[in-house]
Structure formats: structure tokens, C-alpha cells
Short mmCIF file of C-alpha atoms in Angstrom, two decimals:
data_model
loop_
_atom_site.label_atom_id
_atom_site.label_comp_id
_atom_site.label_asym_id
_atom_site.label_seq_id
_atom_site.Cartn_x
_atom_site.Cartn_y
_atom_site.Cartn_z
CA UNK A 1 -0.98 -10.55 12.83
CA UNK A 2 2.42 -9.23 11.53
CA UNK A 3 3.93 -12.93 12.03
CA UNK A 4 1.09 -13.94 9.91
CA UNK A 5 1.70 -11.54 7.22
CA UNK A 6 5.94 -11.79 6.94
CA UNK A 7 5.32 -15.32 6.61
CA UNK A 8 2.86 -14.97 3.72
CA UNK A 9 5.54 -12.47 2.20
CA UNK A 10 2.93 -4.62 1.93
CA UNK A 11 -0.64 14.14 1.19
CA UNK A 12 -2.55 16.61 2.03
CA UNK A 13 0.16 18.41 -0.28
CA UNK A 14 -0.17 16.59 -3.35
CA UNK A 15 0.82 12.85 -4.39
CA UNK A 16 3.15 13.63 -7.12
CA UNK A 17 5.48 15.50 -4.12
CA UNK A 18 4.86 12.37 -2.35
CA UNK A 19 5.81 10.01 -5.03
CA UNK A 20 9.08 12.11 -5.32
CA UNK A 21 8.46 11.50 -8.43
CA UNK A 22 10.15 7.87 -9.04
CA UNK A 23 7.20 5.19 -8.02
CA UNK A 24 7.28 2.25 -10.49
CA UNK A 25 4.09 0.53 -11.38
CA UNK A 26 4.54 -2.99 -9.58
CA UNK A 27 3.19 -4.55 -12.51
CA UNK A 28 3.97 -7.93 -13.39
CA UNK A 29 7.64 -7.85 -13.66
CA UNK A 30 11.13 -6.16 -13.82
CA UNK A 31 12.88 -4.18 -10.99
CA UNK A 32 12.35 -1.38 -13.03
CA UNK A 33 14.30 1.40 -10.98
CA UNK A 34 16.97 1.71 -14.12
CA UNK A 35 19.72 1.39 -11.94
CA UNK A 36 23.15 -1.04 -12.54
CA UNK A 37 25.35 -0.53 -9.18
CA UNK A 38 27.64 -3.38 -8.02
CA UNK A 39 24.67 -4.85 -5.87
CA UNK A 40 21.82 -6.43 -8.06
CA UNK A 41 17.84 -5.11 -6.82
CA UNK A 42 17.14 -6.21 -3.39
CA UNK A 43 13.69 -4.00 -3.67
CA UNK A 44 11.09 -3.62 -6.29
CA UNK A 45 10.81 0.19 -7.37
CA UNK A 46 7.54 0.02 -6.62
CA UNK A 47 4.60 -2.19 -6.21
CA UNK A 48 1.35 -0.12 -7.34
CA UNK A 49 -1.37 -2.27 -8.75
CA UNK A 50 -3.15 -0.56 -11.34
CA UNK A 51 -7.10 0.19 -10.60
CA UNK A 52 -7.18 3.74 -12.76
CA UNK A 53 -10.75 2.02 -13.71
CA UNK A 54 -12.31 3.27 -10.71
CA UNK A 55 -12.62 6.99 -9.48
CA UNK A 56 -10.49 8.36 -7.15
CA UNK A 57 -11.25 11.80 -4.90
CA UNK A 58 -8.60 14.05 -5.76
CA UNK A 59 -6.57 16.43 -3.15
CA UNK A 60 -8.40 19.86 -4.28
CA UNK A 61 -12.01 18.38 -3.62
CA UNK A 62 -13.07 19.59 -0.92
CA UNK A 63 -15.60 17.46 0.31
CA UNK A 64 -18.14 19.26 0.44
CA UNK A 65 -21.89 17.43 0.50
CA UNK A 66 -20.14 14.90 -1.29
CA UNK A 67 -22.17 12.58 1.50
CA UNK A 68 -25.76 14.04 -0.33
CA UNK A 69 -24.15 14.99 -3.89
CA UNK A 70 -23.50 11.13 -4.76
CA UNK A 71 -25.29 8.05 -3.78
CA UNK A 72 -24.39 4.79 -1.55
CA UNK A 73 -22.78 3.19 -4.45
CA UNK A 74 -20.64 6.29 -5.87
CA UNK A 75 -19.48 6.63 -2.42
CA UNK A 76 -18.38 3.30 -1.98
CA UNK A 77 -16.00 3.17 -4.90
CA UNK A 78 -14.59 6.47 -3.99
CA UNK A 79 -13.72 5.39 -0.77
CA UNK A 80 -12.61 2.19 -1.68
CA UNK A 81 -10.40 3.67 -4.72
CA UNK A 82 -9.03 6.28 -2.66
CA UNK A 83 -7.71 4.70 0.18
CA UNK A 84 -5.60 2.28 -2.13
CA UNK A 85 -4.43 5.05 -4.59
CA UNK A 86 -2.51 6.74 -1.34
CA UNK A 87 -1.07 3.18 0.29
CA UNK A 88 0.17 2.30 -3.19
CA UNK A 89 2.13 5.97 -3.77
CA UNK A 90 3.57 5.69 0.52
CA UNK A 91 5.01 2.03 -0.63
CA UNK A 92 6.33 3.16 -4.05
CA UNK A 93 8.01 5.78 -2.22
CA UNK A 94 9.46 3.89 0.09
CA UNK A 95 10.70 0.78 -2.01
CA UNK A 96 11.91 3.51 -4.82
CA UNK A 97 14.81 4.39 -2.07
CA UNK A 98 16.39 1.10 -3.06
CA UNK A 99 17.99 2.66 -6.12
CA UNK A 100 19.60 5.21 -4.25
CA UNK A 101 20.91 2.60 -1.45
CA UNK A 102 22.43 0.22 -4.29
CA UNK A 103 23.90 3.21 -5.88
CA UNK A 104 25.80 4.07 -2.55
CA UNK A 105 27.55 0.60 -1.83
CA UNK A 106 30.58 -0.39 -3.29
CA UNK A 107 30.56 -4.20 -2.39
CA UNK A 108 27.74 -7.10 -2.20
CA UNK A 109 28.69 -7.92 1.20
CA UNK A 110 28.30 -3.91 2.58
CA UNK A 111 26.01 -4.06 5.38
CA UNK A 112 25.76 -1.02 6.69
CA UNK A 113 25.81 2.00 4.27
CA UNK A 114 25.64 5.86 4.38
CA UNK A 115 24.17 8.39 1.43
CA UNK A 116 21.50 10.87 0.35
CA UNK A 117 18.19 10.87 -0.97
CA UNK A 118 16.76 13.68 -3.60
CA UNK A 119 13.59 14.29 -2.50
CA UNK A 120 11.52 16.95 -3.81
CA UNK A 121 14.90 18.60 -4.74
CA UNK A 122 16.09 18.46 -1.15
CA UNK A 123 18.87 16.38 0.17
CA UNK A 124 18.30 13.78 2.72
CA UNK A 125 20.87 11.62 4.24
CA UNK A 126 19.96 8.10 5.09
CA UNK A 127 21.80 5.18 6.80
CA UNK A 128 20.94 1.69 5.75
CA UNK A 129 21.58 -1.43 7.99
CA UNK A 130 21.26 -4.96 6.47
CA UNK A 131 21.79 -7.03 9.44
CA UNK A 132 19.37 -9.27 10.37
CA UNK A 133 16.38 -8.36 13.30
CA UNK A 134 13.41 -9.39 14.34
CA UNK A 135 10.82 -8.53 11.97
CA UNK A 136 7.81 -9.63 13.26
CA UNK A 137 8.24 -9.89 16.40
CA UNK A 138 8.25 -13.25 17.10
CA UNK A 139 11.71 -13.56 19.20
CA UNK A 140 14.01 -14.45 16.07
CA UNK A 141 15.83 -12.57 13.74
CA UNK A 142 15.07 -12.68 9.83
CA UNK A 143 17.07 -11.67 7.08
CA UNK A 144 20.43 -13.30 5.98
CA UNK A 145 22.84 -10.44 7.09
CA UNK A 146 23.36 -9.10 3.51
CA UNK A 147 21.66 -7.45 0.66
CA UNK A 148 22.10 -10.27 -2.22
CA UNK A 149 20.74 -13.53 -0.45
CA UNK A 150 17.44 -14.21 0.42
CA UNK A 151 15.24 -13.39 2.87
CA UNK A 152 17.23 -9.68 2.69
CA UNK A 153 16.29 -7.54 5.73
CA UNK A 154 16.55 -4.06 5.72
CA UNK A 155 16.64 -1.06 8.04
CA UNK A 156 16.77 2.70 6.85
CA UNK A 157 17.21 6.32 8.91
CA UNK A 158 16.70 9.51 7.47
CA UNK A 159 17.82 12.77 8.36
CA UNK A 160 15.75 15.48 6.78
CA UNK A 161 18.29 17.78 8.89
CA UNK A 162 17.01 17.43 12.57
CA UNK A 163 18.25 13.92 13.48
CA UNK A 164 17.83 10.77 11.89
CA UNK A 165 14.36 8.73 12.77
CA UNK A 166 13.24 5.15 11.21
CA UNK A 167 12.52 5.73 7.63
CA UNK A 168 11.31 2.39 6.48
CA UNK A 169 12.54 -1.23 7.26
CA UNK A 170 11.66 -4.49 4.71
CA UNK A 171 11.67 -8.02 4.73
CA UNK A 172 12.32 -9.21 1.19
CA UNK A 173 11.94 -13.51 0.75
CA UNK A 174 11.88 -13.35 -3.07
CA UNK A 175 14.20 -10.60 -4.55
CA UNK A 176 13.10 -9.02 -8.10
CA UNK A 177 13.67 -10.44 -10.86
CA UNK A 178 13.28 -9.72 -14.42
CA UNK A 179 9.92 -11.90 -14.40
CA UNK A 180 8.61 -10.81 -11.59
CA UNK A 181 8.61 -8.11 -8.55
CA UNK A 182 9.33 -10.91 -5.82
CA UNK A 183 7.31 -11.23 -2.03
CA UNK A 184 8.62 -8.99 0.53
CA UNK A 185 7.00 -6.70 3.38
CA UNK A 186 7.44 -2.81 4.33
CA UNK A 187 6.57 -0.69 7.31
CA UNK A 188 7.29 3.20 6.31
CA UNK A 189 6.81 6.27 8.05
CA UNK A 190 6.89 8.93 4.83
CA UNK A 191 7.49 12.24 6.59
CA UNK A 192 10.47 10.61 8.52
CA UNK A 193 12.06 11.88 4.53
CA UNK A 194 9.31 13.77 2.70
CA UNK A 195 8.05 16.82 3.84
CA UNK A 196 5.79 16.89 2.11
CA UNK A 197 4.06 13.91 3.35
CA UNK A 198 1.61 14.40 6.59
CA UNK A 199 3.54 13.59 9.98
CA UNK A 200 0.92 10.72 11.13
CA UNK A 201 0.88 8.24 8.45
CA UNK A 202 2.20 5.27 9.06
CA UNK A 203 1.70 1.86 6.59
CA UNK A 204 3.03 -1.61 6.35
CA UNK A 205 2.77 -2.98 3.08
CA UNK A 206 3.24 -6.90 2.27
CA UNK A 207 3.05 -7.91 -1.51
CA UNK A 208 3.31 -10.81 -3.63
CA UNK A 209 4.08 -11.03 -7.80
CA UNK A 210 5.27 -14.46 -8.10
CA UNK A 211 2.29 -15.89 -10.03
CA UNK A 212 1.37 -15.24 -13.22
CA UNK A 213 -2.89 -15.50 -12.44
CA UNK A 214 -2.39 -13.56 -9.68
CA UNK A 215 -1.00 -10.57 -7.77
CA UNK A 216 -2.03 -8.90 -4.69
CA UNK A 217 -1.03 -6.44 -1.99
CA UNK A 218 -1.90 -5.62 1.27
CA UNK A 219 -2.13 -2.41 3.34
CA UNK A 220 -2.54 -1.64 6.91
CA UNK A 221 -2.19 2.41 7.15
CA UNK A 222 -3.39 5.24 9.58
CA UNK A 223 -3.11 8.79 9.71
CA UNK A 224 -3.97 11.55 7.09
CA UNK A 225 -3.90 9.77 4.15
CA UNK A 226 -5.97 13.02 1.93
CA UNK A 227 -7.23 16.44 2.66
CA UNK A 228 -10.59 14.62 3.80
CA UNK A 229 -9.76 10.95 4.68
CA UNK A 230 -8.22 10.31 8.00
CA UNK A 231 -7.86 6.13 9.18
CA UNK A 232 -7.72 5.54 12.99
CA UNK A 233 -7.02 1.81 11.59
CA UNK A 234 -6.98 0.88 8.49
CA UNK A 235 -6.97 -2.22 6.62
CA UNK A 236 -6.85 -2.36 2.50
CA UNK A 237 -6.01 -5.28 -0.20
CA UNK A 238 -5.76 -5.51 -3.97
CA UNK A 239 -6.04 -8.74 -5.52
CA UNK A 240 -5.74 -9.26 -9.35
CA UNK A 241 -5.94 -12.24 -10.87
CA UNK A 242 -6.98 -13.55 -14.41
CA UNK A 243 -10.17 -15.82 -15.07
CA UNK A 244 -10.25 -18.50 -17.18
CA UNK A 245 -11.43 -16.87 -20.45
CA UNK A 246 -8.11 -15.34 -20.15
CA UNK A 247 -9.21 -11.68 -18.76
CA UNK A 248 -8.23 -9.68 -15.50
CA UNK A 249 -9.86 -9.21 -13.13
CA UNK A 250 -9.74 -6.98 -9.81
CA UNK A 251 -11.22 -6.33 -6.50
CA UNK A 252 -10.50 -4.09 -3.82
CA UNK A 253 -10.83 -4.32 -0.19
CA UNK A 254 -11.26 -2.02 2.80
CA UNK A 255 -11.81 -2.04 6.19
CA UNK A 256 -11.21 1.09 8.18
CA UNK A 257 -12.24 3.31 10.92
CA UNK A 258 -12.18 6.73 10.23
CA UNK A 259 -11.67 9.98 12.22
CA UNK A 260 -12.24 11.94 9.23
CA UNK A 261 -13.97 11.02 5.64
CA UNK A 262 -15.63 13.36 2.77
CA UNK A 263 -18.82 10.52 2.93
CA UNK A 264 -19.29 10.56 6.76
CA UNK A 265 -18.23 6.91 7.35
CA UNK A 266 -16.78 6.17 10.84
CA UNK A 267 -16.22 2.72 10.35
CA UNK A 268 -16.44 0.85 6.59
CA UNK A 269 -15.98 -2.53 5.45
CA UNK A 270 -16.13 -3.04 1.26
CA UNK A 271 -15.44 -4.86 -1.25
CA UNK A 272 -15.56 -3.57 -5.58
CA UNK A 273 -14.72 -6.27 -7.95
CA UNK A 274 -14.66 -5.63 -11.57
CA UNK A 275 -13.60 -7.25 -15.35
CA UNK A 276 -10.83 -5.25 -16.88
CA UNK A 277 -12.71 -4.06 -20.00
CA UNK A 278 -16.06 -4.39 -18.53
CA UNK A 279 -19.02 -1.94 -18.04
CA UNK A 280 -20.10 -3.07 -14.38
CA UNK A 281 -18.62 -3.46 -11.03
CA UNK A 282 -19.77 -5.84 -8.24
CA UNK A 283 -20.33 -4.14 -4.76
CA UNK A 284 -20.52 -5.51 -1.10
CA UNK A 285 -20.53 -2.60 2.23
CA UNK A 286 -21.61 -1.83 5.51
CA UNK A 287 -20.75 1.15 6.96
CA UNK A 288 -21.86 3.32 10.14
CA UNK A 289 -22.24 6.98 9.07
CA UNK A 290 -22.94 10.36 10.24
CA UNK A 291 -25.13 10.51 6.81
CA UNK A 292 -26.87 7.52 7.73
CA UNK A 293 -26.03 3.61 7.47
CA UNK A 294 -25.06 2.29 4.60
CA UNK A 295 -25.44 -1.90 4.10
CA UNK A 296 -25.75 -3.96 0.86
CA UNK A 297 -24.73 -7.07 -0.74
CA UNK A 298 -23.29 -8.37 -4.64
CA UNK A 299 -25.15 -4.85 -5.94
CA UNK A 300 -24.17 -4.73 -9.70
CA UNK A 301 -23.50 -1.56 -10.62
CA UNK A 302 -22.56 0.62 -13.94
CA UNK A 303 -19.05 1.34 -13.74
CA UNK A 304 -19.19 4.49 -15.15
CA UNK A 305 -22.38 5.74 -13.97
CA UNK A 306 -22.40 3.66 -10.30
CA UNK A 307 -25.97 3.13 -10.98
CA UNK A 308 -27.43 -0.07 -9.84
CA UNK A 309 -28.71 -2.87 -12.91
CA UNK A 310 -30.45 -5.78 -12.44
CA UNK A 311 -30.08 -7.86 -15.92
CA UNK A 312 -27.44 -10.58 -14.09
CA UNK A 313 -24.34 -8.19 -15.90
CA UNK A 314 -22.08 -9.24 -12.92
CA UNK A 315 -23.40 -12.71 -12.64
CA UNK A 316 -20.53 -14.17 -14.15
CA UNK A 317 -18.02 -12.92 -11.90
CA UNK A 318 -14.98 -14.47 -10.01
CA UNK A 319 -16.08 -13.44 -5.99
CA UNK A 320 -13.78 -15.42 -4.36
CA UNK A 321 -12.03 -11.94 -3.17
CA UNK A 322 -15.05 -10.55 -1.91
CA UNK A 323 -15.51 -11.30 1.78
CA UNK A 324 -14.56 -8.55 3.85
CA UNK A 325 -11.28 -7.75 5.28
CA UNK A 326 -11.60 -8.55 9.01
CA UNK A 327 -11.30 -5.04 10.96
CA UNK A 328 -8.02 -4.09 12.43
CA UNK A 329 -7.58 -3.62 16.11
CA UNK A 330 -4.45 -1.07 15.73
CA UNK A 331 -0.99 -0.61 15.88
CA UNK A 332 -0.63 -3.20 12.78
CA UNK A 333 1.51 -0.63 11.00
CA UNK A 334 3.65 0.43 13.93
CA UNK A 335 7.34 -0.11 13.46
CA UNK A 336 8.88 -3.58 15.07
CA UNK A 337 10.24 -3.17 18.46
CA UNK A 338 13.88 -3.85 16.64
CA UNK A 339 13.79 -1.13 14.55
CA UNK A 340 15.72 1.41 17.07
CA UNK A 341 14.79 5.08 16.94
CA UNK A 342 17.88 5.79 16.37
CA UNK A 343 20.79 4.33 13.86
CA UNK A 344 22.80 1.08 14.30
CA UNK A 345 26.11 3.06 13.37
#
């Protein structure tokens, strides 16, 4: 699965400490991180897509009979929205070190390079290896040994003051641009230099913004990624793409087992698609639950209310992003086997 994906190419104490406050948006293009070093951007400061359309459970709620409170529908687009809101702010983080790398080298051709990271107001020392390794773990190494051709490969440590430990290591084919955020990959572990970020989350993100009609990322994540959500595996995807009346329009995908979830899903496989602008929401699941099974299909539903309608309001939709994301067997977001435990140098 990870050879598959590098060759298509992507808090329990509070996302804005987890952000470290410097995600960009990802939108559609710019590297956006504000910084002019010697080294143009080898990483996009961030690659969030924007889905602030549908409701997200924030860290103070507590959960509780949120499976009885709101219905099969409500819960759906919670879960959904929720999930993707915390896999976008662990990659933002990530890919906003970039700035701070470029900042610390002195020469194009630096490989390896030595600095600090602000985070939270604490200091952080990193070490950052551009040489190329194997990736995905299919015998040969990727990158191009340096951080201004493409594909750029990337290692990272951090030392949070008790050793260093892998921080996050990318595989960029399409640098960013000024038109667009590129195609690259990410596997991060967040605590490794947050501490404020829970010690069992682990993601690999791969994205793509090199067309204009459409931009997606991908997720695979486990650990603790909220106060009440908890992914054994996990499995997420954004797509956004725009139809040909000229709107947007956006579906999101999960498929996740859970150890832990405010709705009482153990496993979950969804799909919400939506018009930008629009009143109503198209909705696919099937989910075993402690609360009971939940299992529909193409259910339009009010957008702001999440209650189903029947008058054909969603018939008009683009579904071709709707079939489920097939369910992960784990360890998709483990580090590579090159990415040593401890530094290169």
C-alpha cells in the first residue's frame, strides 16, 4: 500500500497548541510559509483542505449520550468531519517545519542540517537529512540527494530534550510553487516535537494540488486523535473538485476502527459529499456500534439540520467520490524501515 501511495504522490490538549500555531491552509496555491532563505520551498506550509461546512466535535465535549442526543445522520458527519479536522492540523504541523529547516541552511546543496524549532514557546532542536532512502519500502532509494531538485526526500529528528526520535520524513515529486502546493507524502509522529500532542498518534499523509478541478488528500492515522476518538486503523480522504457549472464541490471519506468514539462506532466506513453553497449533503455508512448498527445509502440530508429530505435536493450531485475507502489492515502509518531511530549525523 505505501508503494502505491508514493507513487500516486498525505490533542487531547487543544489543536491550536498542536498547530503551533503556523498551519497554512493548503488551498490552491502558494508555499505560503513567508519565508525567503537561500533554499527556495521544498514543503508546502500546510495542506488543510477546507470543510468548515460541516460540524466538527470540539475538545471540551465530552461525549456524553452524544450516541442518543443526535441521530444516525448527525453522527455520521461528526465523525466524518472530525477525524479529518485532526489529520489536516498533524500534517500542517509537520510540513510547517519546512520554514524553519530552510531558514537554517546556508547553501542549496546542504544536506544534512542542524537547528531549532519554537514550539509552543519551547525550543526544540531538530536534525534534517536530505539524502536519499527508501521511502516505501520497495528496495530503492527515492529522493535526489538534495533539497532543490525533484523528487526531494526528507528525514527530520527532534529533540524535545531527552534524545532525538524520528520527527517526520517526506517524499516531495512536485515542489511548491506559486500556482500550486505540489504532490508529496508525509509520515509524522507529532509528540516526537509537541508536547502537547498525544504520544500514540501516528499519520502518513499523501496530497496532491496540481490540478485546477481538483485537489485531494489522504490520511492513514491511529492513536488519540480527540478527547473521545481513538483509531486502531484509520483510513480518511478529502477530495475537492469543481463541477461543470463551475461550483465546488467536496466529499469526505472514512474508514476506521475505533477503540474509542463519542457515537459508539467500533468500526465505520462513510462517505458526506456536499455543493459549496448548498443546503444538503449526500450520505453513505455502515457502521458496527455499541448503540446499535448503523447502515444506509445516498440519504440526502439538510446540511444544517442533518435531517433526512426526500424532494431529489441531492440528485444532481457529482458521486464519483463516494465509494468507500477500503478498510486498513494496520501499520500503514508506521515509519519506513529507513528512517533510523536515531540521527544520520
Amino acid at each position: 500500500m505505501r508503494a502505491t501511495l508514493a507513487l500516486i504522490a498525505p490533542l487531547a490538549v487543544g489543536i491550536a497548541l498542536l498547530a503551533g500555531g503556523c498551519p497554512g491552509t493548503g488551498g490552491t496555491g502558494g508555499t505560503g510559509d513567508g519565508n525567503t532563505p537561500t533554499v527556495a520551498a521544498f514543503l508546502p506550509a500546510g495542506v488543510t483542505l477546507d470543510i468548515s461546512e460541516l460540524p466538527q466535535d470540539s475538545d471540551t465535549d465530552t461525549g456524553q449520550n452524544a450516541a442518543t442526543q443526535r441521530n444516525a445522520y448527525e453522527r455520521v458527519v461528526r465523525n466524518a468531519a472530525t477525524i479529518v479536522y485532526r489529520f489536516h492540523r498533524f500534517a500542517d504541523e509537520a510540513l510547517a517545519r519546512g520554514a524553519d529547516i530552510r531558514a537554517a541552511m546556508t547553501d542549496p546543496n546542504q544536506i544534512q542540517v542542524t537547528g531549532t524549532f519554537t514550539i509552543n514557546g519551547v525550543q526544540v532542536a531538530f536534525k534534517a537529512d536530505f539524502a536519499a532512502f527508501d521511502f516505501n519500502g520497495d528496495g530503492h532509494l527515492e529522493g535526489s540527494g538534495n533539497a532543490h531538485t525533484e523528487p526531494v526526500a526528507l528525514r527530520v529528528w527532534a529533540d524535545r530534550g531527552s534524545g532525538y526520535q524520528p520527527y517526520f520524513c517526506a517524499l516531495v515529486t512536485k515542489r511548491p510553487t506559486t500556482a500550486n502546493l505540489g504532490t508529496g507524502s508525509v509520515y509524522a509522529k507529532p509528540s516526537a516535537a509537541n508536547a502537547a500532542a498525544p504520544d500514540n498518534v501516528q499519520v502518513f499523509v499523501d496530497y496532491d494540488r496540481t490540478q485546477a478541478d481538483h485537489k485531494w488528500n489522504l490520511a492513514y492515522v491511529s492513536g488519540r486523535l480527540h478527547p473521545n476518538y481513538t483509531i486502531s486503523n484509520g483510513f480518511a480522504r478529502v477530495d475537492v473538485r469543481t463541477n461543470a457549472a463551475g461550483g465546488t464541490e467536496k466529499t469526505v471519506r472514512n474508514s476506521d476502527t475505533f477503540s474509542n468514539n463519542p457515537y459508539g462506532f467500533q468500526t465505520y466506513q462513510g462517505s458526506v459529499h456536499y455543493q459549496v453553497g448548498g443546503t444538503f449533503a449526500l450520505l453513505s455508512a455502515q457502521a458496527t456500534a455499541t448503540t446499535g448498527e448503523v447502515s444506509f445509502t445516498d440519504k440526502c440530508v439538510n446540511l444544517t439540520t442533518r435531517e433526512l429530505v426526500t424532494g431529489g435536493q441531492c440528485d444532481s450531485f457529482d458521486t464519483q467520490d463516494m465509494v468507500f475507502l477500503d478498510v486498513p489492515i494496520g501499520g500503514e502509518s508506521t515509519f519506513p524501515v529507513a528512517f533510523p531511530t536515531t540521527p544520520t549525523f
